Amino acid sequence: TAIVQLVDVGKAYGNVDALRGVDLTVRPGEVTCVLGDNGAGKSTLIKIMSGLHDYTSGEMVVDGEVRHFSSPRQSLSSGIATVYQDLALAPLQSVWRNFFLGNELTKGPFGALDIKRMKAVCDEELTKMGIAVPDLDRPVGGLSGGQKQCLAIARAIYFGAKVIILDEPTAALGVKQSGVVLKYIMAARDAGLGVVLITHNPHHAYLVGDHFVVLKLGRVTLDASKREIGLDE
Ligand code: ADP
Ligand code: ADP
């Protein structure tokens, strides 16, 4: 039931082996946490799945086909959405415009909607996920860090992502905001999405992770489910 599967994947930057023999499976309805120190290869892993870098050995299988993405557009149109720490939101644009931003990369219904309808869709989607924003016309830069993360995730879900890759979504957030984002990640998971969560925070990994992959110097040193680790009571 894998949506994305990396099999024995390697990535070399010149003579630096950033990833070696990495296996990773992204399954629907599961949060896979990727943990590891700086330099372990986490960013490289994300970049391969999101179309910023190609891998140099092994295979990446997406929906049953071996793929080499050569652009973020290809990754996105295969249903893989990546939310980077900088979120790719335009801070001076309104909340609702940001919700539809970047959607020209997808098969979304943007072209067919007028402004009124777009605002209604945005309101509906944010409300559904419990993060209603009182004024959708205000610049997105005025939202809290947690709200911005949720907006970026909601946008990916609305435009049909099957996999969401989250790069340290709680790194810049306080306890309360982190809680909101973690809840939201669980809601996405429960809606059937495959979530890849890159985090430095073991507590956050413990709270939402179904599966854990630890990278060390480009190699997977642990690949285990919550049950296998004995955390599922
Ligand atoms: P992490 O995200 O876990 O900190 P990275 O994927 O950024 O790890 O880095 C993995 C290894 O690859 C490190 O040794 C890093 O120095 C190296 N690396 C990352 N990007 C490049 C690059 N563009 N060119 C050369 N080496 C790189
Ligand atoms: P691109 O291929 O899009 O130019 P790079 O992988 O070269 O992207 O650089 C993207 C990120 O990788 C940057 O954040 C950069 O700091 C980091 N990076 C680049 N070279 C290295 C390196 N030799 N070691 C560690 N990180 C690197």
Short mmCIF file of N, CA and C and ligand atoms in Angstrom, two decimals, residues 11 13 16 39 43-44 47 52-53, ligand 2:
data_model
loop_
_atom_site.label_atom_id
_atom_site.label_comp_id
_atom_site.label_asym_id
_atom_site.label_seq_id
_atom_site.Cartn_x
_atom_site.Cartn_y
_atom_site.Cartn_z
N LYS A 11 22.52 9.10 -2.74
CA LYS A 11 22.69 10.43 -3.34
C LYS A 11 24.10 10.92 -3.04
N TYR A 13 26.81 14.03 -3.61
CA TYR A 13 27.13 15.38 -4.09
C TYR A 13 28.63 15.35 -4.33
N VAL A 16 30.79 13.49 -1.79
CA VAL A 16 30.09 13.35 -0.50
C VAL A 16 28.87 12.45 -0.68
N GLY A 39 23.24 17.10 9.09
CA GLY A 39 24.15 16.40 8.18
C GLY A 39 23.79 14.94 7.96
N SER A 43 17.46 16.68 4.70
CA SER A 43 17.10 17.63 3.63
C SER A 43 17.25 16.99 2.26
N THR A 44 18.29 16.21 2.12
CA THR A 44 18.53 15.55 0.84
C THR A 44 17.37 14.61 0.51
N LYS A 47 14.49 16.65 -0.61
CA LYS A 47 14.71 17.24 -1.94
C LYS A 47 14.50 16.21 -3.04
N LEU A 52 13.62 18.52 -6.13
CA LEU A 52 14.70 19.50 -6.19
C LEU A 52 16.05 18.86 -6.55
N HIS A 53 16.19 17.58 -6.22
CA HIS A 53 17.41 16.85 -6.57
C HIS A 53 17.03 15.48 -7.07
P1 ADP B 2 20.41 23.60 -5.42
O1 ADP B 2 20.85 22.31 -6.04
O2 ADP B 2 18.97 23.93 -5.58
O3 ADP B 2 21.33 24.75 -5.75
P2 ADP B 2 21.82 22.94 -3.05
O4 ADP B 2 21.58 21.55 -2.58
O5 ADP B 2 23.05 23.24 -3.79
O6 ADP B 2 20.53 23.38 -3.86
O7 ADP B 2 21.77 23.89 -1.82
C1 ADP B 2 20.62 23.89 -1.09
C2 ADP B 2 20.94 23.81 0.38
O8 ADP B 2 22.00 22.90 0.62
C3 ADP B 2 21.36 25.14 0.95
O9 ADP B 2 20.65 25.34 2.14
C4 ADP B 2 22.83 25.01 1.19
O10 ADP B 2 23.21 25.75 2.33
C5 ADP B 2 23.01 23.54 1.41
N1 ADP B 2 24.33 23.12 0.96
C6 ADP B 2 24.88 23.39 -0.21
N2 ADP B 2 26.12 22.88 -0.28
C7 ADP B 2 26.35 22.26 0.90
C8 ADP B 2 27.45 21.54 1.47
N3 ADP B 2 28.56 21.32 0.80
N4 ADP B 2 27.30 21.04 2.68
C9 ADP B 2 26.17 21.23 3.35
N5 ADP B 2 25.10 21.89 2.89
C10 ADP B 2 25.20 22.41 1.69
#
